[in-house]
mmCIF file of C-alpha atoms in Angstrom:
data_model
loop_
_atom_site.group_PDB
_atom_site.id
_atom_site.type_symbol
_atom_site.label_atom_id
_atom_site.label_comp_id
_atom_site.label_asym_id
_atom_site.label_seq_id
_atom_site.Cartn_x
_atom_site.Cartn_y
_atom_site.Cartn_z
ATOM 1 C CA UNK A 1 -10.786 -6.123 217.967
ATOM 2 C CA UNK A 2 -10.669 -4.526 221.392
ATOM 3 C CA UNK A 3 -7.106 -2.825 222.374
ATOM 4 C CA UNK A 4 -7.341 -4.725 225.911
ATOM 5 C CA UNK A 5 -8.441 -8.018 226.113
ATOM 6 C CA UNK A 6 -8.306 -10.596 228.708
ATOM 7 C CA UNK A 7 -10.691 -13.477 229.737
ATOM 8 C CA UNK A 8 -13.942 -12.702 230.968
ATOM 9 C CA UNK A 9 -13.819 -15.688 234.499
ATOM 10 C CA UNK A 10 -11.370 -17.538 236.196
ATOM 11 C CA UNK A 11 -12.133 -20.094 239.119
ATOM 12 C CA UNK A 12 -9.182 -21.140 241.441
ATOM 13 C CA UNK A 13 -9.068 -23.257 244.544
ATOM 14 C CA UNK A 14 -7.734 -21.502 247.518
ATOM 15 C CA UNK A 15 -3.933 -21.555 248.686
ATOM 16 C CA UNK A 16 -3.196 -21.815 245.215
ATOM 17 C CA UNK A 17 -1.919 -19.402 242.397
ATOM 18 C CA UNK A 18 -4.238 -17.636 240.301
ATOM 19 C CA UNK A 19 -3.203 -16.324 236.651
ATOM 20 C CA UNK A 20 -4.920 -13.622 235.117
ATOM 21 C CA UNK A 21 -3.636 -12.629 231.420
ATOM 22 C CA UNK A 22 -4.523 -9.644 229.035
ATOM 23 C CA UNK A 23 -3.200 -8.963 225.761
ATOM 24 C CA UNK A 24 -3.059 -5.182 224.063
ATOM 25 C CA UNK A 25 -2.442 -3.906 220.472
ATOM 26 C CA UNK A 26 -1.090 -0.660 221.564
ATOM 27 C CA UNK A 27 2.569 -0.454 221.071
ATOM 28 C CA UNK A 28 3.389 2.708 222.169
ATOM 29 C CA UNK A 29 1.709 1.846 225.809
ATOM 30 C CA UNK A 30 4.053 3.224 228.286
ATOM 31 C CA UNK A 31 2.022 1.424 231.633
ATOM 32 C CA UNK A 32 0.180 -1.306 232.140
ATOM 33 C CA UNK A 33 -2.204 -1.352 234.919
ATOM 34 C CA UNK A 34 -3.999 -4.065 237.088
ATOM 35 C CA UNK A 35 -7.023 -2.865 238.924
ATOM 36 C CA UNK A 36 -9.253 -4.699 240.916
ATOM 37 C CA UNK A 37 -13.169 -4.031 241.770
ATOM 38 C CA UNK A 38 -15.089 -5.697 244.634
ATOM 39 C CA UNK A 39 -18.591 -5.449 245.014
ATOM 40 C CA UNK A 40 -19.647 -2.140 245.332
ATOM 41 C CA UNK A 41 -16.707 -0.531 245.304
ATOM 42 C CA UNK A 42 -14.638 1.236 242.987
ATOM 43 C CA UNK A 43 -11.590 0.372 241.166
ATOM 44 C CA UNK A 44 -8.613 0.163 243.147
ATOM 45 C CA UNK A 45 -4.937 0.337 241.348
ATOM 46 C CA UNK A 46 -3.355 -2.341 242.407
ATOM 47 C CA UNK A 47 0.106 -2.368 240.482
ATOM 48 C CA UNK A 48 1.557 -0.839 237.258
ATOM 49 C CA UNK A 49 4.533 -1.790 235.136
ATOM 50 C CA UNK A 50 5.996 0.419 233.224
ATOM 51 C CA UNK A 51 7.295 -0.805 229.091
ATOM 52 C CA UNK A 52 11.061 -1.341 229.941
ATOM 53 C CA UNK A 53 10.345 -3.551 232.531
ATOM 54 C CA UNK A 54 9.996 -7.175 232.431
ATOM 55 C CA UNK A 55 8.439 -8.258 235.909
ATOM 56 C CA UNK A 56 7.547 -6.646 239.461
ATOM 57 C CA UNK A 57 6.679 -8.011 242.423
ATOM 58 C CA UNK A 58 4.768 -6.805 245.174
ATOM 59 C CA UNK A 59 4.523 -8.981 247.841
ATOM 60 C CA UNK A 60 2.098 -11.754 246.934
ATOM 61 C CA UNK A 61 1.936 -9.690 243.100
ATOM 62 C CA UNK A 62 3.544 -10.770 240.673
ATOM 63 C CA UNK A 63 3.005 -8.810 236.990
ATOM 64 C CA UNK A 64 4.886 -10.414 234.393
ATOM 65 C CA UNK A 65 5.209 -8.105 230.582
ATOM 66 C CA UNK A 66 6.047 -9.716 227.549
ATOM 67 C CA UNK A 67 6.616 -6.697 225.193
ATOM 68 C CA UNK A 68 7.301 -8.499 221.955
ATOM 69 C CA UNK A 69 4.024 -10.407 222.299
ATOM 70 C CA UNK A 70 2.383 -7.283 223.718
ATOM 71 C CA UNK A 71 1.080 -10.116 226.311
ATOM 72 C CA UNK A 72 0.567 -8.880 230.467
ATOM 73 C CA UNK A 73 -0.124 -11.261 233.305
ATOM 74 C CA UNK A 74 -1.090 -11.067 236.856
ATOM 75 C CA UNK A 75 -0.256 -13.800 239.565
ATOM 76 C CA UNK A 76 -1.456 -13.942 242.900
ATOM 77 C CA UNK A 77 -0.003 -16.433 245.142
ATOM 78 C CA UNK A 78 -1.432 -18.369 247.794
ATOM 79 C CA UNK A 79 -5.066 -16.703 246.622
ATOM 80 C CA UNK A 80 -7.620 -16.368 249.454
ATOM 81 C CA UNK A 81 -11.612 -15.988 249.009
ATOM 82 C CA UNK A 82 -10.582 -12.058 249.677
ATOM 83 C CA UNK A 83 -9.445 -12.091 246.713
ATOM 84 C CA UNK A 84 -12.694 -12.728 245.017
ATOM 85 C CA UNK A 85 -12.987 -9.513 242.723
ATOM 86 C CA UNK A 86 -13.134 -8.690 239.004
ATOM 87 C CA UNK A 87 -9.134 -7.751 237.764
ATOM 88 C CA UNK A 88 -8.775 -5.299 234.862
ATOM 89 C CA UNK A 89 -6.234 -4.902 233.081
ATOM 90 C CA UNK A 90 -5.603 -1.556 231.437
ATOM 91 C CA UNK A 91 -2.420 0.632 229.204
ATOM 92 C CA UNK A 92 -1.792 4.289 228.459
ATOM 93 C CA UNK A 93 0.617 6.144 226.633
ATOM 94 C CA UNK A 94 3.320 8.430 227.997
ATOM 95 C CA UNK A 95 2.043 11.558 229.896
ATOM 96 C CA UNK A 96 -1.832 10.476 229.545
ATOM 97 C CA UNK A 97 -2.078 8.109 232.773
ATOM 98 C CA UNK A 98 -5.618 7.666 231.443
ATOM 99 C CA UNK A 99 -6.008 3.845 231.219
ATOM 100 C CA UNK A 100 -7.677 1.835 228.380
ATOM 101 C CA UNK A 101 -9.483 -1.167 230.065
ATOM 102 C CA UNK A 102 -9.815 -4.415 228.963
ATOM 103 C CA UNK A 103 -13.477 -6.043 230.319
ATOM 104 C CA UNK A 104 -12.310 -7.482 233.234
ATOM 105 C CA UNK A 105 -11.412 -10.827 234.696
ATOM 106 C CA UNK A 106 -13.771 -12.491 237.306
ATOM 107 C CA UNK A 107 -11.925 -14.295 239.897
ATOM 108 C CA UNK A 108 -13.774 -16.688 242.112
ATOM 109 C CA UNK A 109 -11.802 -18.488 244.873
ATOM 110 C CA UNK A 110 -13.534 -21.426 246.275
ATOM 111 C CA UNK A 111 -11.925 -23.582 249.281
ATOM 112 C CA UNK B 1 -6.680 6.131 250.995
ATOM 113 C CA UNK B 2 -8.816 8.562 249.134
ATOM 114 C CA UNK B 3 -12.185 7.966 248.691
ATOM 115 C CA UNK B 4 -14.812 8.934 246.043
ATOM 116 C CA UNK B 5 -18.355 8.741 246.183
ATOM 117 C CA UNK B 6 -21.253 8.062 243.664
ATOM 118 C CA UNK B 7 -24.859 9.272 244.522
ATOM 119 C CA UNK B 8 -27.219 7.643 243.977
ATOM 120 C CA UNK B 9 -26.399 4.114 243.780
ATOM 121 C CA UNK B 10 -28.407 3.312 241.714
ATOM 122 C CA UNK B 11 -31.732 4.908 240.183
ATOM 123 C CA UNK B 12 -34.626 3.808 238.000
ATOM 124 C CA UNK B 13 -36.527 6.578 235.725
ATOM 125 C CA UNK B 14 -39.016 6.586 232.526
ATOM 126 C CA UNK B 15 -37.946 7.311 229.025
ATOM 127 C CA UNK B 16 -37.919 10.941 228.428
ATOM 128 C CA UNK B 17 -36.504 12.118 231.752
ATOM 129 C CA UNK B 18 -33.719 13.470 232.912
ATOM 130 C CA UNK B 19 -31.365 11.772 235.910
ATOM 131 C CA UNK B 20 -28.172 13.590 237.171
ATOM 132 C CA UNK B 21 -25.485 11.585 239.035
ATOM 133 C CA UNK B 22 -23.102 12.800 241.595
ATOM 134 C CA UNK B 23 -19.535 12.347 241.875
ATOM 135 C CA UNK B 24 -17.581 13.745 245.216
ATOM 136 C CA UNK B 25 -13.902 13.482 245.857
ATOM 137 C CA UNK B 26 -14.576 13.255 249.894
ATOM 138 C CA UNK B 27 -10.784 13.549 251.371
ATOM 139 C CA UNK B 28 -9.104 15.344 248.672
ATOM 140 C CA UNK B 29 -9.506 18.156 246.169
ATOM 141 C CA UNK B 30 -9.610 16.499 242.253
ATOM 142 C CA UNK B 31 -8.367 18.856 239.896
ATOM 143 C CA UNK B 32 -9.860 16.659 237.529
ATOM 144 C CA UNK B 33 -12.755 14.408 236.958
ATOM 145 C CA UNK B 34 -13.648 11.515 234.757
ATOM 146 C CA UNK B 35 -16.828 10.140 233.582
ATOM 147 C CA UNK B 36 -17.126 6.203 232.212
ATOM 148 C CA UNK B 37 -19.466 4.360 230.933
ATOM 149 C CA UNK B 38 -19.824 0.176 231.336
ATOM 150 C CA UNK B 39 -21.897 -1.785 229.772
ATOM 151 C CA UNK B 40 -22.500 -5.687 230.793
ATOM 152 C CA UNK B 41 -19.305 -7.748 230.527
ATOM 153 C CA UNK B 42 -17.400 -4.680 228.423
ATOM 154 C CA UNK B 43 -14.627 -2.628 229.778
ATOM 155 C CA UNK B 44 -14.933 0.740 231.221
ATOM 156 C CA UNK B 45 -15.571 3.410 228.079
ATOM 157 C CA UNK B 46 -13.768 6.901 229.073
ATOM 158 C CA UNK B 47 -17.119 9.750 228.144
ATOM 159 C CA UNK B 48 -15.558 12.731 229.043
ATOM 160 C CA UNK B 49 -12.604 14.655 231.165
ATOM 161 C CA UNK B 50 -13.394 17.892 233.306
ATOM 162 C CA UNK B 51 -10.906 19.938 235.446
ATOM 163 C CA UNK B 52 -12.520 22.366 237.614
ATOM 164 C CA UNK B 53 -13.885 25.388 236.616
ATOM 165 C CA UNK B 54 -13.520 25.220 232.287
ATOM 166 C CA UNK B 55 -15.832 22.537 230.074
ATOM 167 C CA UNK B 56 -15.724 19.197 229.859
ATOM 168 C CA UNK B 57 -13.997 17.769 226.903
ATOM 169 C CA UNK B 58 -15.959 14.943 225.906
ATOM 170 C CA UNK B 59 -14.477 11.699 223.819
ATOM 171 C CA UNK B 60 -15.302 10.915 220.379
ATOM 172 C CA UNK B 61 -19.216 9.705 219.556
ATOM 173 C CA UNK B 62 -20.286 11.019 223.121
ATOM 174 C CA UNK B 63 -22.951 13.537 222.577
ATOM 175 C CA UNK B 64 -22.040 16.837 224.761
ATOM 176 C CA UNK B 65 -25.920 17.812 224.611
ATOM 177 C CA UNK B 66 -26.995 14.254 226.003
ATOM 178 C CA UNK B 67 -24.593 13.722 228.783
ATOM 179 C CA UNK B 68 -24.218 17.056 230.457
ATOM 180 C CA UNK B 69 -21.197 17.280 232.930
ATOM 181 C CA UNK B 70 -20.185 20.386 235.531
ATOM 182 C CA UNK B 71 -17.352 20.068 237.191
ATOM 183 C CA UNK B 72 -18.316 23.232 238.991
ATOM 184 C CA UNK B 73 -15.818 22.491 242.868
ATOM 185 C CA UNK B 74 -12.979 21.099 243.648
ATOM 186 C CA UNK B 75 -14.699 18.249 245.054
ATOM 187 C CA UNK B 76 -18.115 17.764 243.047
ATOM 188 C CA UNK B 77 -18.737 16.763 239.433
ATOM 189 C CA UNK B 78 -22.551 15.780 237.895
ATOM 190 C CA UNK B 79 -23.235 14.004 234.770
ATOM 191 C CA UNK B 80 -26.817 14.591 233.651
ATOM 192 C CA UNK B 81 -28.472 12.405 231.263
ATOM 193 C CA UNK B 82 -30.962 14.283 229.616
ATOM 194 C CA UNK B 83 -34.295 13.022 227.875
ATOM 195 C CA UNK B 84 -32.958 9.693 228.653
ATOM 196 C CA UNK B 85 -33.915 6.466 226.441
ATOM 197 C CA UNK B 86 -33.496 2.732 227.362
ATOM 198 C CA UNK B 87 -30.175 2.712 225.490
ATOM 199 C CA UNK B 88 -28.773 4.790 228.042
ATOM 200 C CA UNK B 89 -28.980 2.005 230.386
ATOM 201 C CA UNK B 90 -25.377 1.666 231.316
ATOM 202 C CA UNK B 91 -23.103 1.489 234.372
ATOM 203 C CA UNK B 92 -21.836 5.278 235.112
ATOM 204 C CA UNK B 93 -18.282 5.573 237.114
ATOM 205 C CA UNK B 94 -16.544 8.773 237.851
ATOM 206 C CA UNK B 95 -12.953 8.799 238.745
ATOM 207 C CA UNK B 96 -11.344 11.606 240.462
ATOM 208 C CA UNK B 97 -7.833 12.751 240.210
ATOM 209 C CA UNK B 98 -6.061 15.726 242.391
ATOM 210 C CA UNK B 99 -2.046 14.648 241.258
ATOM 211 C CA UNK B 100 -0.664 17.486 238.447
ATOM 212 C CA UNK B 101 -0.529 16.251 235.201
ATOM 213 C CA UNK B 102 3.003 15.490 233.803
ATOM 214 C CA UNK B 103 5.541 13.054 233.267
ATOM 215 C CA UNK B 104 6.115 11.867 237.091
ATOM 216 C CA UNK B 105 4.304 8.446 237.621
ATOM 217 C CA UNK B 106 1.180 6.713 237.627
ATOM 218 C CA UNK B 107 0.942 6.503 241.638
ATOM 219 C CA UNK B 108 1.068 10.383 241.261
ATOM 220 C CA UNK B 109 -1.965 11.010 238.439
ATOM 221 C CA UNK B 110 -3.864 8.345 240.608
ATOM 222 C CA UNK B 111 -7.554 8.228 239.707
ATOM 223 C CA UNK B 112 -9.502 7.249 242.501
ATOM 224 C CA UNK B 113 -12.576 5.261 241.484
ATOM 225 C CA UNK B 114 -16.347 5.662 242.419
ATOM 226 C CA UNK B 115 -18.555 2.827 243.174
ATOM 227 C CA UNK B 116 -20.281 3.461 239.889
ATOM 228 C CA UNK B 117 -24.165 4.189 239.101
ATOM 229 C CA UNK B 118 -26.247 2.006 237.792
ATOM 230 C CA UNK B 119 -28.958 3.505 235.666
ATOM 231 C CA UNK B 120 -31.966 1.969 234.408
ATOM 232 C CA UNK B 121 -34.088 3.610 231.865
ATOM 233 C CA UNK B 122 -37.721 1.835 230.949
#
């Protein structure tokens, strides 16, 4: 299997939360990344968690880790069409910072 | 933020030819360059790393004499595709990074993202 993986869509109505999960098999991943892609555009970092750390928010981000399960999750509160995008999730190991990617979540918001 | 362009955009050639992609680090000088490859609905596959200046070191089942990078400024790295074939039609991103390598943070061995390539071989 793939060392990233996470669900290919998601479809949310806006104003509410959105929940974007990704699993990984690498247990000696020091950060997990979100990044998100709009059209056209590169990846943008959005948030990383590093392993000894259970959750961090950033305003309307919320990353939750699960070590034991190796299981990461992304929430976005009060979602807005802007936030339309694919989300990847991605890990590396200490001192790399070069991310593994899972094959992205696409997030549709509809009103 | 910084920014990092792709050129071209995207670019249709026959079997056989060669295509070279561009990759420029526009506000800041990248010490280091990456090269990906994406194929439809799979992640982003890592090709090969180049700092400025010394070869690119390529990842495992990427074949140095097919994808040809130069990483040859601060601020410019190509990726040529030589004698390509239809199975090199792919999604090419380059990332760009200018933080020092070490143990300090993600935030600080940022890679900036291009907007990717798309490359389509008949």
């Amino acid at each position: 299997g793939e060392d990233v993986e996470q669900s290919l869509f998601l479809s949310v109505r806006e104003g509410d939360s959105s929940v974007i999960n990704c699993t990984y098999t690498d247990s000696s991943s020091t950060y997990l990344y979100w990044y998100k892609q709009e059209p056209g555009a590169g990846l943008q970092l959005l948030t990383y968690i590093f392993s000894n750390m259970d959750m961090k928010q950033d305003q309307r981000l919320t990353v939750l880790l699960n070590k034991k399960d190796k299981h990461l999750s992304l929430r976005i509160a009060d979602t807005q069409t802007g936030d339309s995008a694919i989300y990847f999730c991605a890990e590396s190991i200490r001192g790399s910072y070069i991310p593994t990617f899972g094959r992205g979540t696409s997030l549709i918001v509809h009103p | 933020g910084a920014v990092v362009s792709q050129h071209p955009s995207w670019v249709i050639c026959k079997s056989g030819t060669s295509v070279k992609i561009e990759c420029r680090s526009l506000d800041f000088q990248a010490t280091t360059m990456f090269w990906y490859r994406q194929f439809p609905k799979q992640s982003l596959m890592l090709m090969a790393t180049s700092n400025e200046g010394s070869k690119a070191t390529y990842e495992q089942g990427v074949e140095k004499d097919k994808f040809l990078i130069n990483h040859a400024s601060l601020t410019l790295s190509t990726l040529t595709v030589t004698s390509a074939h239809p199975e090199d039609s792919s999604f090419y991103i380059c990332s760009a990074r200018g933080g020092l390598a070490g143990d300090i943070s993600p935030y600080d061995n940022e890679q900036f993202f291009g907007p990717g390539t798309r490359l389509t071989v008949l």
